[in-house]
Structures are given as C-alpha cells and as structure tokens.
Amino acid sequence: MKKRHIACHDCDLLMQIPSLKHRQQAICPRCGYVLTRFYQHAQPKLFVSALTALVFLSFSLKFPFILFNLNGSENTLTLLDSIQSYENLKYFFISALLIFTAIIIPVCFLLAVIYITWSFDSKTLRPLTNQVLKLTLLLKPWNMAEIFLLGIIISFIKVQTMAHIEFGASFAFYLLFIASLSSTFFYFDRYQLWSLYQLKAKKINTQDHYANS
C-alpha cells in the first residue's frame, strides 16, 4: 500500500505511514498511540463479524433475557423489558441512553460497516459510501453494549440473595453479539478503510478517464 501521511489521534504529530505487512502496526513515536494495524483479508472478516453480530442481536431480542422468582412469583424479562424497567422507575434518561448505546447505535454502526464493505467489494462505489464511512467513525465510540452487560451482571450479584435469578437464551445470544461486535471493532481500522476507499475511488476515476478518452 502506498505511503501516506497521517496525524496522530492523541498528539497530532504528522508522520508518514509505511507499507505494513500482515499483523504489523504503526505506532506514534511521540506518545505510543497505535495509528493503524494491517491484517490480510480484514475486509471480508469485518463483513462477516458485523453480519454475525446483527444476527445474534436479533436473536437476543426474541427470547427471555432474565427469569427470576421472587416470593413465589415467577417473572420473565426480555432484553427490551430489562431496559424499559429503568423507565418504570422514572429513570427516563438512563432508559433512553441504554436503548441507544446498547441497541440502536450498535445496529446503525453494524449496518454501516456492512454497507461500506459491500461497497468496497462492488465494481463501483455505492452511493454515499464516503458519508457512511464517516458515520461509522462517529458511531463507533458510542457503542457501549458491554457496559450494559456489566451493569446487568452487577445487578444480578446484588439481588441474587433476595430472589432466584436465571439467565435465559437471550443472555447467551447477547454475549455472542458482544463477542462478534468486539471482533468487528478488532478489524475496523479507520486508516485502512480510508485507504481502501481512496484506492477504490482512484481506480474508478482512472477507468472512467480511459473509457471517455
């Protein structure tokens, strides 16, 4: 891949990124920030990870998430019910924040990732590929599904002495969703994706130039 200049995300040092081999990474010499990592066949792995995460998330919404028995009364909560329980306790902001950061934003991010990888694999770039790629960079930091899961586990530890609690199939699917989402983050590299976009756009422009000449 052609050498390009990039500014460090942490200290703004401008440097040139050399061509990287499989599993190599470029690190800022000033602050040690990892600028980019290169993995062979990262694009199809990114697509598969994002698609798998969406499938697991869809399954996690259909099955029971938590089953608990309190004073002889059995109750079942789905994933959405567990989030809406905050709304029932008048914590409207927390409920809205959870549903956005644990479900809506991850779904939008994964759909955007699938779109750009599909666009890169097509003969021509699909409409709004540039804008969708920028959207992924905007949404990525707001994916907090694992924070929601951690909160659920902590709540489980606190209340297990007062009620008998079991995790349903939805909990297992949500764990698999987080694992797939983490895999998507692992292969998602802003520098490599922008390089692919620019390379694809340049190739298409060159082909159009020769076709019109």
Coordinates of C-alpha atoms in Angstrom, one line a residue:
M1 CA 0.0 0.0 0.0
K2 CA 1.2 3.5 -0.9
K3 CA 2.8 5.5 1.9
R4 CA 0.5 8.3 3.3
H5 CA 0.7 10.9 5.9
I6 CA -1.5 10.8 9.0
A7 CA -1.8 12.9 12.1
C8 CA -1.7 11.1 15.4
H9 CA -5.1 10.9 17.1
D10 CA -3.7 11.8 20.5
C11 CA -0.8 14.2 20.0
D12 CA -1.4 15.5 16.4
L13 CA 2.1 14.5 15.3
L14 CA 2.2 14.3 11.5
M15 CA 4.0 11.3 10.2
Q16 CA 4.3 9.0 7.2
I17 CA 2.8 5.5 7.4
P18 CA 5.0 2.9 5.6
S19 CA 3.6 -0.1 3.9
L20 CA 2.7 -2.7 6.5
K21 CA 2.8 -6.5 6.4
H22 CA 0.3 -8.9 8.0
R23 CA -0.2 -8.2 11.7
Q24 CA 2.2 -5.2 11.7
Q25 CA 1.2 -2.0 13.3
A26 CA 2.3 1.6 13.1
I27 CA 2.9 3.4 16.4
C28 CA 3.3 7.1 17.1
P29 CA 6.9 7.7 18.1
R30 CA 5.9 10.6 20.4
C31 CA 3.0 9.2 22.5
G32 CA 2.9 5.5 21.6
Y33 CA -0.6 5.6 20.2
V34 CA -1.4 2.8 17.7
L35 CA -2.1 4.6 14.5
T36 CA -3.1 1.6 12.4
R37 CA -2.9 -2.2 12.1
F38 CA -2.8 -4.2 9.0
Y39 CA -4.4 -7.7 8.6
Q40 CA -4.7 -9.6 5.4
H41 CA -8.3 -10.3 4.3
A42 CA -9.5 -7.9 7.0
Q43 CA -12.4 -6.6 4.8
P44 CA -14.3 -10.0 4.5
K45 CA -13.7 -10.7 8.2
L46 CA -15.1 -7.3 9.0
F47 CA -18.2 -8.0 6.9
V48 CA -18.7 -11.4 8.5
S49 CA -18.2 -10.2 12.0
A50 CA -20.7 -7.3 11.6
L51 CA -23.3 -9.6 9.9
T52 CA -22.9 -12.2 12.7
A53 CA -23.3 -9.6 15.4
L54 CA -26.6 -8.4 13.8
V55 CA -27.9 -12.0 13.7
F56 CA -27.0 -12.6 17.3
L57 CA -28.6 -9.3 18.4
S58 CA -31.8 -10.1 16.6
F59 CA -32.0 -13.5 18.4
S60 CA -31.3 -11.8 21.7
L61 CA -34.5 -9.7 21.3
K62 CA -36.8 -12.7 20.7
F63 CA -36.0 -14.9 23.7
P64 CA -36.2 -14.4 27.5
F65 CA -33.3 -12.5 28.9
I66 CA -33.8 -12.9 32.7
L67 CA -36.0 -15.3 34.6
F68 CA -36.5 -14.7 38.3
N69 CA -38.6 -16.0 41.2
L70 CA -39.4 -13.5 44.0
N71 CA -41.6 -14.7 46.9
G72 CA -43.1 -17.5 44.7
S73 CA -43.9 -15.2 41.8
E74 CA -42.2 -16.1 38.6
N75 CA -41.4 -13.3 36.1
T76 CA -39.7 -13.2 32.7
L77 CA -38.0 -10.2 31.2
T78 CA -36.8 -9.8 27.6
L79 CA -33.8 -7.6 26.7
L80 CA -36.0 -4.7 26.0
D81 CA -38.0 -5.2 29.2
S82 CA -34.8 -5.0 31.2
I83 CA -34.0 -1.7 29.7
Q84 CA -37.6 -0.3 30.0
S85 CA -37.6 -1.3 33.7
Y86 CA -35.5 1.9 34.3
E87 CA -38.3 3.9 32.7
N88 CA -40.8 2.3 35.1
L89 CA -38.6 3.6 37.9
K90 CA -38.8 7.1 36.4
Y91 CA -35.2 7.0 35.1
F92 CA -36.2 8.1 31.7
F93 CA -32.9 9.5 30.6
I94 CA -31.0 6.3 31.7
S95 CA -33.5 4.1 29.9
A96 CA -33.2 6.2 26.7
L97 CA -29.4 6.2 27.0
L98 CA -29.3 2.4 27.4
I99 CA -31.5 1.7 24.4
F100 CA -29.5 4.0 22.2
T101 CA -26.0 2.8 23.3
A102 CA -26.8 -0.9 23.8
I103 CA -29.1 -1.5 20.8
I104 CA -29.8 1.4 18.3
I105 CA -26.3 2.8 17.9
P106 CA -24.6 -0.7 17.6
V107 CA -27.2 -1.7 14.9
C108 CA -26.6 1.5 13.0
F109 CA -22.9 1.0 13.2
L110 CA -23.0 -2.6 12.1
L111 CA -25.3 -1.8 9.2
A112 CA -23.0 1.0 8.1
V113 CA -20.0 -1.4 8.3
I114 CA -21.8 -3.9 6.1
Y115 CA -22.7 -1.2 3.6
I116 CA -19.1 0.1 3.2
T117 CA -17.6 -3.4 3.0
W118 CA -20.2 -4.3 0.3
S119 CA -19.4 -1.1 -1.5
F120 CA -15.7 -1.8 -1.5
D121 CA -16.3 -5.3 -2.9
S122 CA -18.5 -4.0 -5.7
K123 CA -17.3 -2.9 -9.1
T124 CA -18.2 0.7 -8.4
L125 CA -18.5 2.5 -5.1
R126 CA -22.1 2.6 -3.9
P127 CA -23.8 5.9 -3.3
L128 CA -22.9 7.8 -0.1
T129 CA -20.0 5.4 0.7
N130 CA -17.9 8.4 1.8
Q131 CA -20.7 9.7 4.2
V132 CA -21.4 6.2 5.6
L133 CA -17.8 5.7 6.3
K134 CA -17.7 9.0 8.2
L135 CA -20.8 7.8 10.1
T136 CA -19.1 4.7 11.3
L137 CA -16.3 6.8 12.7
L138 CA -18.8 8.9 14.5
L139 CA -20.8 6.0 15.9
K140 CA -18.0 3.7 17.0
P141 CA -17.1 5.4 20.3
W142 CA -20.8 5.3 21.3
N143 CA -21.1 1.5 21.2
M144 CA -21.5 0.6 24.9
A145 CA -23.2 -2.8 24.8
E146 CA -20.6 -4.3 27.1
I147 CA -21.2 -1.6 29.7
F148 CA -24.9 -2.5 29.7
L149 CA -24.0 -6.2 30.1
L150 CA -21.6 -5.4 33.0
G151 CA -24.4 -3.4 34.7
I152 CA -26.7 -6.4 34.4
I153 CA -24.1 -8.8 35.9
I154 CA -23.5 -6.4 38.8
S155 CA -27.3 -6.1 39.5
F156 CA -27.5 -9.9 39.4
I157 CA -24.8 -10.2 42.1
K158 CA -26.6 -7.7 44.3
V159 CA -30.1 -9.2 44.1
Q160 CA -29.3 -12.9 44.0
T161 CA -29.7 -13.2 47.8
M162 CA -33.3 -11.8 47.5
A163 CA -34.6 -13.7 44.5
H164 CA -33.8 -16.8 42.4
I165 CA -32.5 -15.5 39.1
E166 CA -31.6 -17.3 35.9
F167 CA -30.3 -16.0 32.6
G168 CA -32.3 -17.0 29.6
A169 CA -31.3 -17.8 26.0
S170 CA -31.3 -14.1 25.1
F171 CA -28.5 -13.5 27.6
A172 CA -26.3 -16.1 25.8
F173 CA -27.2 -14.6 22.4
Y174 CA -26.3 -11.1 23.7
L175 CA -22.9 -12.4 24.9
L176 CA -22.3 -13.8 21.4
F177 CA -23.4 -10.4 20.0
I178 CA -20.8 -8.6 22.1
A179 CA -18.1 -11.1 21.1
S180 CA -19.0 -10.5 17.4
L181 CA -19.1 -6.8 17.9
S182 CA -15.7 -6.9 19.5
S183 CA -14.4 -8.8 16.5
T184 CA -15.9 -6.1 14.3
F185 CA -14.0 -3.4 16.3
F186 CA -10.8 -5.5 16.0
Y187 CA -10.9 -5.5 12.2
F188 CA -12.3 -1.9 12.0
D189 CA -9.3 0.4 11.2
R190 CA -10.1 3.9 10.1
Y191 CA -6.7 4.4 8.3
Q192 CA -7.0 1.1 6.4
L193 CA -10.7 1.7 5.5
W194 CA -10.0 5.3 4.2
S195 CA -7.0 3.9 2.2
L196 CA -9.3 1.3 0.6
Y197 CA -11.8 4.0 -0.2
Q198 CA -9.3 6.3 -1.8
L199 CA -7.7 3.4 -3.7
K200 CA -11.1 2.3 -5.0
A201 CA -12.2 5.8 -5.9
K202 CA -8.9 6.5 -7.8
K203 CA -9.2 3.2 -9.7
I204 CA -12.8 4.0 -10.7
N205 CA -11.8 7.5 -11.8
T206 CA -8.9 6.1 -13.9
Q207 CA -11.2 3.6 -15.6
D208 CA -13.7 6.4 -16.3
H209 CA -11.0 8.5 -17.8
Y210 CA -9.8 5.8 -20.2
A211 CA -13.4 5.0 -21.1
N212 CA -14.2 8.6 -22.0
S213 CA -10.9 9.2 -23.9

